[in-house]
Amino acid sequence: MTFGNWDEALHFDPKQVTKIANALKIKDSDITLDPNTESALISGSGAEPYKVTLNDCTCGSFKDRKPCKHMYRLAMKLGLFDGPPAKNPAAEKAFKKEIPNEVDRYRKLYCEGAISAEKFAAIAKALEK
Ligand SMILES: [Zn+2]
């Protein structure tokens, strides 16, 4: 599922996934939606609300020319984007069972000198969290 002129694969980039998660934190009361033009004014940290469309936003985050959290929130509000996938308990359980193997995989890479101690520790910490 995608919106505007964006390639769907972009929404699975880790940086974009963070923006999608942050979009969910934007309150409805901060959004003035115009469904006819598929645009919105969204209040943020600045004095003026951001002008948001499915392809553009006036916030600083959009300087990377990839959808910002405001654009994701607008797309969700218009029913054009689902947001993060729904939780899947069976898949979550299977993943948890694999965590020790995943940590071992990175331990081997660390022992081979392929990754730094810091990278190994950060990955292991993230997996075990
Ligand atoms: Zn924005």
Coordinates of N, CA and C and ligand atoms in Angstrom, one line a residue:
M1 N 0.8 -1.2 0.0 CA 0.0 0.0 0.0 C 0.9 1.2 0.0
T2 N 0.6 2.2 -0.9 CA 1.4 3.4 -0.9 C 0.4 4.6 -1.2
F3 N 1.0 5.7 -1.3 CA 0.2 7.0 -1.5 C 1.1 8.0 -2.3
G4 N 0.5 9.0 -2.8 CA 1.3 10.0 -3.5 C 2.1 9.4 -4.6
N5 N 3.3 9.9 -4.8 CA 4.2 9.4 -5.9 C 5.2 8.5 -5.3
W6 N 5.1 7.9 -4.1 CA 6.1 7.2 -3.5 C 6.1 5.7 -3.8
D7 N 7.3 5.1 -4.0 CA 7.4 3.7 -4.3 C 7.1 3.0 -3.0
E8 N 6.4 1.9 -3.0 CA 6.0 1.2 -1.8 C 7.2 0.7 -1.0
A9 N 8.2 0.3 -1.7 CA 9.4 -0.3 -1.0 C 10.1 0.7 0.0
L10 N 9.9 2.0 -0.4 CA 10.5 3.1 0.5 C 9.9 3.0 1.9
H11 N 8.7 2.6 2.1 CA 8.1 2.6 3.4 C 8.6 1.5 4.3
F12 N 9.5 0.6 3.8 CA 10.1 -0.4 4.6 C 11.6 -0.1 5.0
D13 N 12.0 1.0 4.5 CA 13.4 1.5 4.9 C 13.3 1.8 6.4
P14 N 14.3 1.4 7.2 CA 14.3 1.6 8.7 C 14.0 3.0 9.1
K15 N 14.6 4.0 8.4 CA 14.4 5.4 8.7 C 12.9 5.8 8.5
Q16 N 12.3 5.2 7.4 CA 10.9 5.5 7.2 C 10.0 4.9 8.2
V17 N 10.4 3.7 8.6 CA 9.6 2.9 9.6 C 9.5 3.7 10.9
T18 N 10.7 4.4 11.3 CA 10.7 5.3 12.4 C 9.7 6.4 12.3
K19 N 9.7 7.0 11.1 CA 8.7 8.1 10.8 C 7.3 7.7 10.9
I20 N 7.0 6.4 10.4 CA 5.6 5.9 10.5 C 5.2 5.7 11.9
A21 N 6.1 5.2 12.8 CA 5.8 5.0 14.2 C 5.6 6.4 14.8
N22 N 6.4 7.4 14.5 CA 6.2 8.7 15.0 C 4.9 9.4 14.5
A23 N 4.5 9.0 13.3 CA 3.2 9.6 12.8 C 2.0 9.2 13.7
L24 N 2.1 8.0 14.3 CA 1.0 7.5 15.1 C 0.9 8.4 16.4
K25 N 1.9 9.1 16.7 CA 1.9 9.9 18.0 C 1.3 11.3 17.7
I26 N 1.0 11.7 16.5 CA 0.4 13.0 16.2 C -1.1 12.9 16.5
K27 N -1.5 13.8 17.4 CA -2.9 13.8 17.9 C -3.8 14.3 16.8
D28 N -5.0 13.8 16.8 CA -6.1 14.2 15.9 C -6.3 15.7 16.0
S29 N -6.3 16.2 17.3 CA -6.6 17.6 17.5 C -5.5 18.6 16.9
D30 N -4.4 18.0 16.5 CA -3.3 18.8 15.8 C -3.5 18.9 14.3
I31 N -4.5 18.2 13.8 CA -4.7 18.1 12.4 C -5.9 18.8 11.9
T32 N -5.8 19.7 10.9 CA -6.9 20.2 10.2 C -6.9 19.7 8.8
L33 N -7.8 18.7 8.6 CA -7.8 18.0 7.3 C -8.6 18.6 6.2
D34 N -8.2 18.6 5.0 CA -9.0 19.0 3.9 C -9.1 17.8 2.9
P35 N -10.1 17.0 3.1 CA -10.2 15.7 2.3 C -10.3 16.0 0.8
N36 N -10.9 17.1 0.4 CA -11.1 17.5 -1.0 C -9.7 17.6 -1.8
T37 N -8.8 18.3 -1.1 CA -7.5 18.5 -1.7 C -6.4 17.5 -1.2
E38 N -6.9 16.5 -0.4 CA -6.0 15.5 0.2 C -4.8 16.2 0.8
S39 N -5.1 17.3 1.6 CA -4.0 18.0 2.3 C -4.4 18.3 3.8
A40 N -3.5 18.8 4.5 CA -3.8 19.1 5.9 C -2.8 20.2 6.4
L41 N -3.3 20.9 7.5 CA -2.4 21.7 8.3 C -2.2 20.9 9.6
I42 N -0.9 20.7 9.9 CA -0.6 19.9 11.1 C 0.3 20.7 12.0
S43 N -0.2 20.9 13.3 CA 0.6 21.7 14.2 C 1.8 20.8 14.7
G44 N 2.9 21.5 14.8 CA 4.1 20.8 15.3 C 4.9 21.7 16.2
S45 N 6.2 21.6 16.3 CA 7.0 22.4 17.2 C 7.2 23.8 16.7
G46 N 6.9 24.1 15.5 CA 7.1 25.5 15.0 C 5.9 26.3 15.3
A47 N 6.0 27.6 15.1 CA 5.0 28.6 15.4 C 3.8 28.4 14.4
E48 N 4.1 28.1 13.2 CA 3.1 28.0 12.2 C 2.8 26.5 11.9
P49 N 1.6 26.0 11.6 CA 1.4 24.6 11.3 C 2.0 24.3 10.0
Y50 N 2.4 23.0 9.8 CA 3.0 22.6 8.6 C 1.9 22.4 7.5
K51 N 2.2 22.8 6.3 CA 1.3 22.5 5.2 C 1.7 21.2 4.6
V52 N 0.8 20.2 4.6 CA 1.1 18.8 4.3 C 0.2 18.4 3.1
T53 N 0.9 17.8 2.1 CA 0.2 17.0 1.1 C 0.8 15.6 1.0
L54 N 0.3 14.8 0.1 CA 0.8 13.4 0.0 C 2.2 13.4 -0.6
N55 N 2.6 14.5 -1.2 CA 3.9 14.5 -1.9 C 4.8 15.6 -1.3
D56 N 4.4 16.4 -0.3 CA 5.2 17.5 0.1 C 4.8 18.0 1.5
C57 N 5.8 18.5 2.2 CA 5.5 19.1 3.6 C 6.5 20.2 3.8
T58 N 6.0 21.2 4.6 CA 6.9 22.4 4.9 C 7.8 22.2 6.1
C59 N 7.7 21.0 6.7 CA 8.6 20.8 7.9 C 10.0 20.5 7.5
G60 N 10.9 20.6 8.5 CA 12.4 20.5 8.3 C 12.7 19.1 7.9
S61 N 12.0 18.1 8.4 CA 12.3 16.7 8.2 C 12.2 16.3 6.7
F62 N 11.4 17.0 6.0 CA 11.2 16.7 4.5 C 12.3 17.1 3.7
K63 N 13.4 17.7 4.2 CA 14.5 18.1 3.5 C 15.2 16.9 2.8
D64 N 15.0 15.7 3.4 CA 15.5 14.5 2.8 C 14.7 14.0 1.5
R65 N 13.6 14.8 1.3 CA 12.7 14.5 0.1 C 12.2 13.1 0.2
K66 N 11.9 12.6 1.4 CA 11.2 11.3 1.6 C 10.1 11.6 2.5
P67 N 9.0 10.8 2.5 CA 7.8 11.2 3.3 C 8.2 11.4 4.8
C68 N 7.7 12.5 5.4 CA 7.9 12.7 6.8 C 6.7 12.2 7.6
K69 N 6.8 12.3 8.9 CA 5.7 11.7 9.7 C 4.4 12.4 9.5
H70 N 4.4 13.7 9.1 CA 3.2 14.4 8.8 C 2.5 13.8 7.6
M71 N 3.3 13.5 6.6 CA 2.7 13.0 5.3 C 2.2 11.6 5.6
Y72 N 2.9 10.8 6.4 CA 2.3 9.5 6.8 C 1.0 9.6 7.5
R73 N 1.0 10.6 8.5 CA -0.2 10.8 9.2 C -1.4 11.2 8.3
L74 N -1.1 12.1 7.4 CA -2.1 12.5 6.4 C -2.6 11.3 5.6
A75 N -1.7 10.5 5.1 CA -2.1 9.3 4.3 C -2.9 8.3 5.1
M76 N -2.6 8.2 6.4 CA -3.4 7.3 7.3 C -4.8 7.9 7.5
K77 N -4.8 9.2 7.7 CA -6.1 9.9 8.0 C -7.0 9.8 6.8
L78 N -6.4 9.8 5.6 CA -7.2 9.7 4.3 C -7.6 8.2 4.0
G79 N -7.0 7.3 4.8 CA -7.3 5.8 4.5 C -6.5 5.3 3.3
L80 N -5.4 6.0 3.0 CA -4.5 5.6 1.9 C -3.3 4.8 2.3
F81 N -3.1 4.7 3.6 CA -1.9 4.0 4.2 C -2.3 3.4 5.5
D82 N -1.9 2.1 5.7 CA -2.3 1.4 6.9 C -1.5 1.6 8.1
G83 N -0.3 2.1 7.9 CA 0.6 2.2 9.1 C 1.3 0.9 9.3
P84 N 1.9 0.7 10.5 CA 2.7 -0.5 10.7 C 1.8 -1.7 10.6
P85 N 2.4 -2.9 10.2 CA 1.6 -4.1 10.1 C 1.0 -4.5 11.5
A86 N -0.1 -5.2 11.5 CA -0.7 -5.6 12.7 C 0.2 -6.6 13.4
K87 N 0.1 -6.7 14.7 CA 0.9 -7.6 15.5 C 0.5 -9.0 15.1
N88 N 1.4 -9.9 15.0 CA 1.2 -11.3 14.6 C 1.8 -12.2 15.7
P89 N 1.0 -12.6 16.7 CA 1.6 -13.4 17.9 C 2.4 -14.6 17.4
A90 N 1.9 -15.4 16.4 CA 2.6 -16.6 16.0 C 3.9 -16.3 15.4
A91 N 4.0 -15.2 14.6 CA 5.3 -14.8 14.0 C 6.2 -14.3 15.1
E92 N 5.6 -13.5 16.1 CA 6.4 -13.0 17.2 C 7.1 -14.1 18.0
K93 N 6.3 -15.1 18.3 CA 6.7 -16.3 19.1 C 7.9 -17.0 18.3
A94 N 7.7 -17.2 17.0 CA 8.7 -17.9 16.2 C 10.0 -17.0 16.2
F95 N 9.9 -15.7 16.1 CA 11.0 -14.8 16.1 C 11.8 -14.9 17.4
K96 N 11.0 -14.9 18.5 CA 11.7 -15.0 19.9 C 12.5 -16.2 20.0
K97 N 12.0 -17.3 19.5 CA 12.7 -18.6 19.5 C 14.0 -18.6 18.8
E98 N 14.1 -17.8 17.7 CA 15.3 -17.7 16.9 C 16.3 -16.7 17.4
I99 N 16.0 -15.9 18.4 CA 16.9 -14.8 18.9 C 18.2 -15.4 19.3
P100 N 18.3 -16.5 20.1 CA 19.7 -17.0 20.4 C 20.5 -17.3 19.2
N101 N 19.9 -17.9 18.2 CA 20.6 -18.2 16.9 C 21.1 -16.9 16.2
E102 N 20.2 -15.9 16.2 CA 20.6 -14.6 15.6 C 21.8 -14.0 16.3
V103 N 21.7 -14.0 17.7 CA 22.8 -13.5 18.5 C 24.1 -14.3 18.1
D104 N 24.0 -15.6 18.0 CA 25.2 -16.4 17.7 C 25.7 -16.0 16.3
R105 N 24.9 -15.8 15.4 CA 25.3 -15.4 14.0 C 26.2 -14.1 14.1
Y106 N 25.7 -13.1 14.9 CA 26.5 -11.9 15.0 C 27.8 -12.1 15.9
R107 N 27.7 -13.0 16.8 CA 28.9 -13.3 17.7 C 30.0 -13.9 16.8
K108 N 29.6 -14.7 15.8 CA 30.6 -15.3 14.9 C 31.2 -14.2 14.0
L109 N 30.3 -13.3 13.5 CA 30.8 -12.2 12.7 C 31.8 -11.3 13.5
Y110 N 31.5 -11.1 14.8 CA 32.4 -10.3 15.7 C 33.7 -11.1 15.9
C111 N 33.6 -12.4 16.1 CA 34.8 -13.2 16.3 C 35.7 -13.2 15.1
E112 N 35.1 -13.2 13.9 CA 35.8 -13.2 12.7 C 36.4 -11.8 12.3
G113 N 36.0 -10.8 13.1 CA 36.5 -9.4 12.9 C 35.7 -8.7 11.8
A114 N 34.5 -9.3 11.5 CA 33.7 -8.6 10.4 C 32.9 -7.4 11.0
I115 N 32.6 -7.4 12.3 CA 31.9 -6.3 12.9 C 32.6 -6.0 14.2
S116 N 32.4 -4.7 14.6 CA 33.1 -4.2 15.8 C 32.4 -4.8 17.1
A117 N 33.1 -4.7 18.2 CA 32.4 -5.0 19.5 C 31.2 -4.2 19.7
E118 N 31.3 -2.9 19.4 CA 30.1 -2.0 19.7 C 28.9 -2.4 18.8
K119 N 29.2 -2.8 17.5 CA 28.1 -3.2 16.7 C 27.5 -4.5 17.1
F120 N 28.3 -5.4 17.5 CA 27.8 -6.7 18.0 C 27.0 -6.5 19.3
A121 N 27.5 -5.7 20.2 CA 26.8 -5.5 21.4 C 25.4 -4.8 21.2
A122 N 25.4 -3.8 20.3 CA 24.2 -3.0 20.0 C 23.2 -4.0 19.3
I123 N 23.6 -4.8 18.4 CA 22.7 -5.7 17.7 C 22.1 -6.7 18.7
A124 N 23.0 -7.3 19.5 CA 22.6 -8.3 20.5 C 21.6 -7.7 21.5
K125 N 21.9 -6.4 21.9 CA 21.0 -5.7 22.8 C 19.6 -5.5 22.2
A126 N 19.6 -5.1 20.9 CA 18.3 -4.8 20.2 C 17.5 -6.1 20.0
L127 N 18.2 -7.2 19.7 CA 17.5 -8.5 19.5 C 16.9 -9.0 20.8
E128 N 17.7 -8.8 21.9 CA 17.2 -9.4 23.2 C 16.2 -8.5 23.9
K129 N 16.1 -7.3 23.5 CA 15.2 -6.3 24.1 C 13.7 -6.7 24.1
Ligands
ZN1 ZN 6.5 17.1 7.7

